[in-house]
Tab-separated table of C-alpha atoms and ligand atoms in Angstrom:
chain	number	residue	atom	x	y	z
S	2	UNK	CA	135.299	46.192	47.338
S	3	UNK	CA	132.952	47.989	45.103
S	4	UNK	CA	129.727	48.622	45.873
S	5	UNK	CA	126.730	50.115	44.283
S	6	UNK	CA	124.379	51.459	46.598
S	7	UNK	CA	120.504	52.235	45.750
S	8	UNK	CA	118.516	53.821	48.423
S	9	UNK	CA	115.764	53.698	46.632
S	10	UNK	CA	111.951	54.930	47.729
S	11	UNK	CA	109.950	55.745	50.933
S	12	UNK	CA	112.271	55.300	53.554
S	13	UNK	CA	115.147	53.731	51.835
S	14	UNK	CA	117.311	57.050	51.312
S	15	UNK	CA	116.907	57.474	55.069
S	16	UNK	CA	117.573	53.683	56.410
S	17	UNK	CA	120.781	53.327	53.667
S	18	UNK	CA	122.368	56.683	55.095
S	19	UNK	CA	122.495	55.049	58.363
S	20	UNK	CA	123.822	51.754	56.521
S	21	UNK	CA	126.669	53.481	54.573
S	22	UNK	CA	127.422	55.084	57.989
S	23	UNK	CA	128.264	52.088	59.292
S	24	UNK	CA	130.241	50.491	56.445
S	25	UNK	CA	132.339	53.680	56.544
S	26	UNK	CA	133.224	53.298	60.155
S	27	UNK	CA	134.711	50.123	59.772
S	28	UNK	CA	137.898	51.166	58.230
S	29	UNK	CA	137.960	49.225	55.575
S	30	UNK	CA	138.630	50.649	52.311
S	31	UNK	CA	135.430	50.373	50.066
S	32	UNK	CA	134.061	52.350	46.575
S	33	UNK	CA	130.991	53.231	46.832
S	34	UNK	CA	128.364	54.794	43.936
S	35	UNK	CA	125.226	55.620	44.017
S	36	UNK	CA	122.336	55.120	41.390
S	37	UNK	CA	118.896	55.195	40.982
S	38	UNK	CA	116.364	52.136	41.332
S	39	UNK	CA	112.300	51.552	41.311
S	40	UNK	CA	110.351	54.674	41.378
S	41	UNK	CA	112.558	57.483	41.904
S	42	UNK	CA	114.541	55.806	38.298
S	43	UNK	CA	110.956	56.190	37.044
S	44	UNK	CA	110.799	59.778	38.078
S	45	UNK	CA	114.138	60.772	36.440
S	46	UNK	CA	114.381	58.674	33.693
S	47	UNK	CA	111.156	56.318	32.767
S	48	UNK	CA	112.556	52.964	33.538
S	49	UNK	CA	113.119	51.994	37.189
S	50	UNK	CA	115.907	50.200	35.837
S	51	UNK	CA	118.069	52.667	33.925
S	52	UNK	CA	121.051	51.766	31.525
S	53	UNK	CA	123.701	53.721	33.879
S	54	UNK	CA	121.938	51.881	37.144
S	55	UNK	CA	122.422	48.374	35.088
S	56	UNK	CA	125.954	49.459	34.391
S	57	UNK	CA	127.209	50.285	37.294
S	58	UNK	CA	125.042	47.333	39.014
S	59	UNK	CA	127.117	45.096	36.937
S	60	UNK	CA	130.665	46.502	36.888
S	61	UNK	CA	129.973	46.200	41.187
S	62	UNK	CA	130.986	43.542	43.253
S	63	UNK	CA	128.415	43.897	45.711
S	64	UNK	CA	124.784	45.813	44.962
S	65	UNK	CA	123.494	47.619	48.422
S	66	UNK	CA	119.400	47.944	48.067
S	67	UNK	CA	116.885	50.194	50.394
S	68	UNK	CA	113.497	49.400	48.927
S	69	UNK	CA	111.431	50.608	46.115
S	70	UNK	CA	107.820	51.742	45.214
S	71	UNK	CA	104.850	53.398	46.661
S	72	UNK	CA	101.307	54.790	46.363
S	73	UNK	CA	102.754	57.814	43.859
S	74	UNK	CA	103.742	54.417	41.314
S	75	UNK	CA	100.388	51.967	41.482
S	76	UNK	CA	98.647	53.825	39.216
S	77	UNK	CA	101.365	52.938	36.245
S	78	UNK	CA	101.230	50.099	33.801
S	79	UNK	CA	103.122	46.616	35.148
S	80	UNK	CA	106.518	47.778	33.021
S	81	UNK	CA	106.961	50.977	34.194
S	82	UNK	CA	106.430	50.092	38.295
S	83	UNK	CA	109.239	50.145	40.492
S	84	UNK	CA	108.780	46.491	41.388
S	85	UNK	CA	109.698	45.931	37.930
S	86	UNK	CA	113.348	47.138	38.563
S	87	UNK	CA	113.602	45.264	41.281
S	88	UNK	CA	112.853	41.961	39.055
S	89	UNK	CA	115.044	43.545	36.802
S	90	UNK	CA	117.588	43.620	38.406
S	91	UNK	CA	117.342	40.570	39.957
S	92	UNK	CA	117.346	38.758	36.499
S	93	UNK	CA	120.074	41.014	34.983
S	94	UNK	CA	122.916	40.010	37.473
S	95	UNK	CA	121.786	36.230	37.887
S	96	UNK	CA	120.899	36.310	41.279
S	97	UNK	CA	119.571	32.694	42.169
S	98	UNK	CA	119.770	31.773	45.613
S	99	UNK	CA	118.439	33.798	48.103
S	100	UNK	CA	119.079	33.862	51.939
S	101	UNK	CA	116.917	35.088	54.769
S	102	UNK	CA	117.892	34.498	58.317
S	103	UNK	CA	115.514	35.038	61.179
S	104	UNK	CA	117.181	36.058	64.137
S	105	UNK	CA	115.387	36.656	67.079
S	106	UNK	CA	117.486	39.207	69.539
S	107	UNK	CA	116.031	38.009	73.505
S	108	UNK	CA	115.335	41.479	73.973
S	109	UNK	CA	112.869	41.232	70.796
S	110	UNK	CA	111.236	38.102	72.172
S	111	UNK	CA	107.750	39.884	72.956
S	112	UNK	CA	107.428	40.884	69.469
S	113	UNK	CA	107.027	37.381	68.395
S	114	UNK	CA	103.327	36.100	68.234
S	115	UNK	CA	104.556	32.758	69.127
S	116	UNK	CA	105.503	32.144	73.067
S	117	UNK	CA	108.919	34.053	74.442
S	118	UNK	CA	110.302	30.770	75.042
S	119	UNK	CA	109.721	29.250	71.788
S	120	UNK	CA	111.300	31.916	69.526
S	121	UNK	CA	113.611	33.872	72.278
S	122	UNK	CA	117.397	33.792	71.031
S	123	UNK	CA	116.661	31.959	67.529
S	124	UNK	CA	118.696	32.386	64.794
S	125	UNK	CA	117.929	30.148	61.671
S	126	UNK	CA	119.098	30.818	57.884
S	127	UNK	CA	116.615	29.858	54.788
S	128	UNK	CA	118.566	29.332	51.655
S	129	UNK	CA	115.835	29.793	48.429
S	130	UNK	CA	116.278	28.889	45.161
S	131	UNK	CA	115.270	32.138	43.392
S	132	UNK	CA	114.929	31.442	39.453
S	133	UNK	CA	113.498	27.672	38.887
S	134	UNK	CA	110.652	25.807	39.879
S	135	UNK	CA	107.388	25.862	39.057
S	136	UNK	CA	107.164	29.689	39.053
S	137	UNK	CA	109.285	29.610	35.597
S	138	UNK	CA	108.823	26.280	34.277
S	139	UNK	CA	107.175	25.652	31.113
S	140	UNK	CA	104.822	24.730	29.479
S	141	UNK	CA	101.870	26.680	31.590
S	142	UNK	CA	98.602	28.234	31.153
S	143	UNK	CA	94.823	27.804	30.984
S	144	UNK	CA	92.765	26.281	28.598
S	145	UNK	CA	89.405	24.919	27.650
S	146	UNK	CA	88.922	20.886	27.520
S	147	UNK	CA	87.220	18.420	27.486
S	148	UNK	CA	87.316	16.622	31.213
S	149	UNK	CA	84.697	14.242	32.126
S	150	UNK	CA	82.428	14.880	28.960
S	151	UNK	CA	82.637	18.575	29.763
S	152	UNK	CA	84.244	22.094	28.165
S	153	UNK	CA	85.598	23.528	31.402
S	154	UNK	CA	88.980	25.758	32.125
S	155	UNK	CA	91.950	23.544	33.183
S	156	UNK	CA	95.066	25.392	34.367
S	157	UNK	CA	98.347	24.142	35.084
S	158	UNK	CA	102.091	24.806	35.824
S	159	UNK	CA	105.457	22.542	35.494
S	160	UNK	CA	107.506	21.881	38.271
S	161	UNK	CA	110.880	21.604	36.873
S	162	UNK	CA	114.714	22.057	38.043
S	163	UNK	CA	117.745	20.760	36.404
S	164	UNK	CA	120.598	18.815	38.168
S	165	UNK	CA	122.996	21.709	37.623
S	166	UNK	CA	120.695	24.223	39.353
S	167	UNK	CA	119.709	22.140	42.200
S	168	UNK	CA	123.831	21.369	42.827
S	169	UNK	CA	124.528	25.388	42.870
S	170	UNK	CA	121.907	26.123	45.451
S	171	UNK	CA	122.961	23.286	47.828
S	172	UNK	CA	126.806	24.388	47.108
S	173	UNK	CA	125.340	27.885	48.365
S	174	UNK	CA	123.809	26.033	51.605
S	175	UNK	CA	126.413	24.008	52.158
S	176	UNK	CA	129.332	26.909	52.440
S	177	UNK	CA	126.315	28.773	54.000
S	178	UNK	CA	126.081	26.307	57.145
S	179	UNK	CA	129.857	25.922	57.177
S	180	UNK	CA	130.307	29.690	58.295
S	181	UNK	CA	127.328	28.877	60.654
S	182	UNK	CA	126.236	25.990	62.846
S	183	UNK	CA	126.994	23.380	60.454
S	184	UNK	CA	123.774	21.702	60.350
S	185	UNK	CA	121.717	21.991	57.053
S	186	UNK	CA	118.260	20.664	56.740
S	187	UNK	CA	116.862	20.199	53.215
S	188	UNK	CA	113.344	20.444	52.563
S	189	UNK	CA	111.445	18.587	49.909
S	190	UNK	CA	108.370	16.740	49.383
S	191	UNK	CA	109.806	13.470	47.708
S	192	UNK	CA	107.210	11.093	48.692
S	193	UNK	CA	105.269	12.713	45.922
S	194	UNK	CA	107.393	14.696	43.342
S	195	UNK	CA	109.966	13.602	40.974
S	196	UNK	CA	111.487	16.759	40.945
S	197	UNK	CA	111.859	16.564	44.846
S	198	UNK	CA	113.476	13.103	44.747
S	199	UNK	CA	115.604	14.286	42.236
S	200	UNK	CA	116.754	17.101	44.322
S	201	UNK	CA	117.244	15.058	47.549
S	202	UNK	CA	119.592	12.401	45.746
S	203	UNK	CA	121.376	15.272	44.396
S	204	UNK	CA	121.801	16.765	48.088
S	205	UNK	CA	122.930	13.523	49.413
S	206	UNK	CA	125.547	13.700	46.578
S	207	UNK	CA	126.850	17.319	47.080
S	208	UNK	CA	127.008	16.591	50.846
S	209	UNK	CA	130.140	14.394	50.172
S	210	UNK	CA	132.171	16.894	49.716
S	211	UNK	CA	130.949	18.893	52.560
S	212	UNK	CA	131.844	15.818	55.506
S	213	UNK	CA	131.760	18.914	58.222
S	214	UNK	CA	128.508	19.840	57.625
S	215	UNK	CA	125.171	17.700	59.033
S	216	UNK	CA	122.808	16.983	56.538
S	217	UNK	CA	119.009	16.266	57.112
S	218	UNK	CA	115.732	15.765	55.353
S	219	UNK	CA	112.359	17.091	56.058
S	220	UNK	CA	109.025	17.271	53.549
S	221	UNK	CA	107.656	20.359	53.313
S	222	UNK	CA	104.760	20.079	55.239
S	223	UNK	CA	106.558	18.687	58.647
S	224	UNK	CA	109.190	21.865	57.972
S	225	UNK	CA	105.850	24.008	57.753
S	226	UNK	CA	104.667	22.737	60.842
S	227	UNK	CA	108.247	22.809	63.081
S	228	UNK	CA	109.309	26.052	62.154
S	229	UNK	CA	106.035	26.662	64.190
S	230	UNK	CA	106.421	23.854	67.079
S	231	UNK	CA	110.241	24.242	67.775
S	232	UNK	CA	112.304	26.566	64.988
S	233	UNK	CA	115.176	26.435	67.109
S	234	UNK	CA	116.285	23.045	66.016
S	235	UNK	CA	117.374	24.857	62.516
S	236	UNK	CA	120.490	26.221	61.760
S	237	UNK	CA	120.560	26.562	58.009
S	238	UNK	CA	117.321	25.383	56.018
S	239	UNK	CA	117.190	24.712	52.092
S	240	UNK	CA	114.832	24.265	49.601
S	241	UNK	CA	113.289	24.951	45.975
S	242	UNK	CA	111.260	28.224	44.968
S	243	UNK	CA	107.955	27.688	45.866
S	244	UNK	CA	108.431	25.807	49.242
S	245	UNK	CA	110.834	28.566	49.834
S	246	UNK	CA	108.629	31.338	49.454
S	247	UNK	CA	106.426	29.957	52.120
S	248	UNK	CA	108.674	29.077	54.590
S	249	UNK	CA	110.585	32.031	54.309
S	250	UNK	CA	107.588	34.418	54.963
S	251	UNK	CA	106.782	32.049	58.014
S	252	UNK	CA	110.287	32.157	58.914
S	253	UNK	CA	110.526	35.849	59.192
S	254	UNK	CA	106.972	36.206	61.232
S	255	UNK	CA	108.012	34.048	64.186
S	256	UNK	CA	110.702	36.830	64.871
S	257	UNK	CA	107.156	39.772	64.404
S	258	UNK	CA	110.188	42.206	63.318
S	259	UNK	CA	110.409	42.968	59.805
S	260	UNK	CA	112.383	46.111	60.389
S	261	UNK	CA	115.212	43.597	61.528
S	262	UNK	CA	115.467	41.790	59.204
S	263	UNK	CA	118.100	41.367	56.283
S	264	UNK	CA	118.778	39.282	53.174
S	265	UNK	CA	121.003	38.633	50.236
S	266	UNK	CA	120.457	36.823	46.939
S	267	UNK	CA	123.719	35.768	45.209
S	268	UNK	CA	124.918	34.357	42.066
S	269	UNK	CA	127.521	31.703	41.005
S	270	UNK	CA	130.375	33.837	42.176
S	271	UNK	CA	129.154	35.293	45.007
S	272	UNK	CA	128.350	38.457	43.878
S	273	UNK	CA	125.533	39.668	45.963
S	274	UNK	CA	122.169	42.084	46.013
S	275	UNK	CA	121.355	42.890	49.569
S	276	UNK	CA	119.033	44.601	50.867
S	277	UNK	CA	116.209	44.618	54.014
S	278	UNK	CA	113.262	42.148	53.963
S	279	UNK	CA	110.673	44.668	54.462
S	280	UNK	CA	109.489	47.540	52.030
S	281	UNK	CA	109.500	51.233	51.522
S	282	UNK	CA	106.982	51.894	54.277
S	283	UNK	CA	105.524	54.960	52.995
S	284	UNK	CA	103.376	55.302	55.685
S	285	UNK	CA	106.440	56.422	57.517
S	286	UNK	CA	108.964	57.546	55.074
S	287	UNK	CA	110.399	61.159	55.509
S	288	UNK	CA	109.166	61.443	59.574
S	289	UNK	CA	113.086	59.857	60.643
S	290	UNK	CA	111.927	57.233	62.573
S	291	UNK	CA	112.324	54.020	60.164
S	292	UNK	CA	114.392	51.295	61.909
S	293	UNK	CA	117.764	50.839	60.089
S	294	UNK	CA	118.842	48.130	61.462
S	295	UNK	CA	117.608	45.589	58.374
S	296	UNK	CA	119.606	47.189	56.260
S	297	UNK	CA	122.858	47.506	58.854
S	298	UNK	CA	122.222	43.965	58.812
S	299	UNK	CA	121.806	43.125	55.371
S	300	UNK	CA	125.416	45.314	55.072
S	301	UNK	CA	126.777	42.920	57.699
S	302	UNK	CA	125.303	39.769	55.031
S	303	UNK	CA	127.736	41.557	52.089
S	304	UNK	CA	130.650	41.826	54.303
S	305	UNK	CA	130.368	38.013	55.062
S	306	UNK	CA	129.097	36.448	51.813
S	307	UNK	CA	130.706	38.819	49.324
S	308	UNK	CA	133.612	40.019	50.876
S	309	UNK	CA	134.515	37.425	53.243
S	310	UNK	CA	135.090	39.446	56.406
S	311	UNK	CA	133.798	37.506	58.868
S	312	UNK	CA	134.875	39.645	61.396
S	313	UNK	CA	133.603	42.919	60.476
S	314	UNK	CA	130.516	41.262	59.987
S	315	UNK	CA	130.241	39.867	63.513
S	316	UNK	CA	131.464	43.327	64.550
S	317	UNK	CA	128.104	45.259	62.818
S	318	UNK	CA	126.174	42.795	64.289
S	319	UNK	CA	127.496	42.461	68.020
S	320	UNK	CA	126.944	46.208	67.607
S	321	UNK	CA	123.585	46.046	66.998
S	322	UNK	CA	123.306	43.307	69.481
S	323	UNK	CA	124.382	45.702	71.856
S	324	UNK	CA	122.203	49.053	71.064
S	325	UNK	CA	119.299	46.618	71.426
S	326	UNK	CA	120.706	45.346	74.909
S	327	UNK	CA	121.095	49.528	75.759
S	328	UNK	CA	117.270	49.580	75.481
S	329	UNK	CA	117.500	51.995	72.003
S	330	UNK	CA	114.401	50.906	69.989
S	331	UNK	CA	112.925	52.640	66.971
S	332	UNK	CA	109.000	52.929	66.692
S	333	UNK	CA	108.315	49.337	65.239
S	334	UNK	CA	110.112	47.482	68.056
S	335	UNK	CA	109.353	50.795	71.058
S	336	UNK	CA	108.194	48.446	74.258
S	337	UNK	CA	107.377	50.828	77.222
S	338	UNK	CA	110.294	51.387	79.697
S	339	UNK	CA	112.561	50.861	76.358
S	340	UNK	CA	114.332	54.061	74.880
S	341	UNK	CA	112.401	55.085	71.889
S	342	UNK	CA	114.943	56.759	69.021
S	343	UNK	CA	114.808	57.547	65.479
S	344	UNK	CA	116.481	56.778	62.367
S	345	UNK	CA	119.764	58.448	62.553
S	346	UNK	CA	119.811	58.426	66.812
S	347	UNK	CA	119.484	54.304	65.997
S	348	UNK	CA	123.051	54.666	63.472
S	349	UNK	CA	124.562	57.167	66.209
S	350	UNK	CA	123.907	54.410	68.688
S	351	UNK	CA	125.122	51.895	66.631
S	352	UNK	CA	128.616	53.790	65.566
S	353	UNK	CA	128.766	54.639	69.148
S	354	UNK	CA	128.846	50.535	69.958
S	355	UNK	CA	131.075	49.412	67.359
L	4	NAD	P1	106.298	47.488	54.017
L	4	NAD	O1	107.272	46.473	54.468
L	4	NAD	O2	106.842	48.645	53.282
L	4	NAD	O3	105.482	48.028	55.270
L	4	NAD	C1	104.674	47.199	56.095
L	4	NAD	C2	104.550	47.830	57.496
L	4	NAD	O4	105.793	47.689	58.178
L	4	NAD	C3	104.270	49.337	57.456
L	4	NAD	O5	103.413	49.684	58.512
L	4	NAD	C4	105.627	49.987	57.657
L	4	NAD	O6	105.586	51.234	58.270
L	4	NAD	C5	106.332	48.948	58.537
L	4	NAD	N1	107.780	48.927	58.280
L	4	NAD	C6	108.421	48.363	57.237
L	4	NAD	N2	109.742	48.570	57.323
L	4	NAD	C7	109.945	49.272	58.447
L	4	NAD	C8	111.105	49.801	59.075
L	4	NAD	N3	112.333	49.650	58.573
L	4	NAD	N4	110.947	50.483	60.231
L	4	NAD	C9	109.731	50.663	60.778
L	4	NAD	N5	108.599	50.178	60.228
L	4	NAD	C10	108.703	49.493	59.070
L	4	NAD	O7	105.211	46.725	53.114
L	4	NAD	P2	103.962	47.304	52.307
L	4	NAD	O8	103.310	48.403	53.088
L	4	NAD	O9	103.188	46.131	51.917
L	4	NAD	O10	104.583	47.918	50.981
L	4	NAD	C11	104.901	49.303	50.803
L	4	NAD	C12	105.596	49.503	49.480
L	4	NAD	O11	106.835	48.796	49.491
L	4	NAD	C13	104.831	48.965	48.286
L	4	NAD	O12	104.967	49.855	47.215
L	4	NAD	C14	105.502	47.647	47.978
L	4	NAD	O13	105.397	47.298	46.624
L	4	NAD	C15	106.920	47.946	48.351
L	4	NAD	N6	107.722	46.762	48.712
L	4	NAD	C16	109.010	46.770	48.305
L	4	NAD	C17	109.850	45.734	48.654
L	4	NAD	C18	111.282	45.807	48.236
L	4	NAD	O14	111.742	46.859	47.843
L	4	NAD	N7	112.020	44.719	48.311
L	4	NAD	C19	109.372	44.670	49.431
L	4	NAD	C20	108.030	44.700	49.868
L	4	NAD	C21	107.217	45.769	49.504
């Protein structure tokens, strides 16, 4: 189990110590390296991707992410920001299908913006197709033409997936629901787009060899609006790039937690880049009080989808389950009468559980 760990900017040095904390309590036997990624690679090196990082991110099994950039980087042209390593990175090692669960703990339930009742104890999985759609496909652009006896700028885009990329993302859902609830809802707007059709038949093809696992259909716009009216009739929710980016953002607001919140993207062989769905915070980075707990979780995500150990995965997060339970709350999630704690007093508390 080798893993290549890259705390990263702002706050991600301090949130992964508490992360690598945890893996290292679980005594299991794992190799761990560390490298440099967005703008502390720029720093050193120039490239917030650097050959050694790309080495060593490749030669991994599993790649363990803080966050990168920061105020000290905007001021740099597009190639040389940090973001830039991240996309880098994401390219290099074929990373297509991305997961995001929302989990909303009870005890988290006021942080929501929706009602307590609504949101309290939900725990739904988007599955995102990371590297198609009509964010890549070609051709695309703007031009002058003629349209209704008139020079004006026209601009369009190309909606496009192949059948081999739209089977490997469902495969992905598909194993996905059959370590959770077993109920996978794929999202697609098919009374209107080829594409979407296209990916639907495909769906109902792959789910033939999945019989355990309950397949659905929504369009895009219903899934918009349920996630909203009643999310907790999701378990594990799949779609293309674009509809994924959406409902993935919306997804994570109805928990109102982002420092709680992991994710993984993976390739074909479940070789995985995890990290937390929030960023480098620099408004808070070096004070110690950063919530860790997205990135405990996102270590939890590796154990399961990379390394298959179900159980130390349920045992990170039962843990953090149960430090939440205790009342221990960093700044973002501090409710009075709660326990307010920082960064490493939030790992001590979760070593202490586990
Ligand atoms: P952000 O997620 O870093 O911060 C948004 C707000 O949430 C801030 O007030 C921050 O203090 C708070 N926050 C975030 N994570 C927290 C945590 N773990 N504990 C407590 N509070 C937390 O988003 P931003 O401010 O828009 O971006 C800051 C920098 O991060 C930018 O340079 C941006 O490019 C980068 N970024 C990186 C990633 C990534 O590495 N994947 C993702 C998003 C943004």
């Amino acid at each position: 189990m080798k893993i290549c760990v890259l705390p990263g900017d702002g706050i991600g040095p301090e949130i992964m110590a508490q992360a690598v904390r945890v893996l290292n309590a679980l005594g299991l036997k794992f190799e761990m390296e560390e490298a440099l990624l967005g703008g502390c690679a720029v720093d050193h090196t120039g490239n917030p991707y650097p050959e050694a990082t790309q080495r060593l991110a490749r030669e991994a099994d599993a790649v363990l992410l803080g966050a990168v950039g920061g105020p000290k980087w905007d001021t740099l042209a597009r190639e040389h920001r940090p973001e830039r390593g991240l996309l880098g990175i994401r390219k290099d090692l074929n990373l297509f299908a991305n997961l995001r669960p929302a989990i909303l703990y009870p005890e988290l339930a006021n942080a929501s913006t929706l009602k307590a009742e609504v949101v309290a104890g939900l725990d739904i999985l988007i599955v995102r197709e990371l590297t198609g759609d009509i964010y890549f496909g070609q051709p695309r652009g703007i031009e002058l033409r003629e349209v209704n006896g008139e020079r004006q700028r026209v601009g369009w885009n190309t909606m496009i997936y192949a059948e081999y990329e739209i089977r490997r993302i469902l495969k992905v859902a598909f194993e996905a629901a059959q370590k959770r609830g077993r109920k996978l809802c794929s999202v697609d707007k098919m009374n209107v787009l080829e594409t979407t059709q296209l990916w639907r038949d495909i769906a109902e093809e792959v789910a033939k060899e999945y019989p355990d696992v309950e397949l659905s259909h929504m369009l895009v716009d219903n899934a918009a609006m349920q996630l909203v009216r009643n999310p907790k009739q999701f378990d594990v929710m799949v779609t293309g790039n674009m509809f994924g980016d959406i409902l993935s953002d919306e997804a994570s607001m109805l928990t109102g937690s982002i420092g709680m919140l992991p994710s993984a993207s993976l390739d074909a062989n479940n070789k995985g880049l995890y990290e937390p769905s929030h960023g480098s915070a620099p408004d808070i980075a070096g004070k110690g009080v950063a919530n860790p707990l997205a990135t405990i979780l996102s270590a939890a995500m590796m154990l399961r989808y990379t390394f298959n150990q179900e159980e130390a995965a349920q045992r990170i997060e039962s843990a953090v389950k149960k430090v939440l339970a205790l009342g221990y709350r960093t700044g973002d999630i501090f409710e009075p009468g709660t326990n307010r704690v920082g960064t490493r007093e939030m790992g001590d508390a979760v070593l202490v559980a586990l």
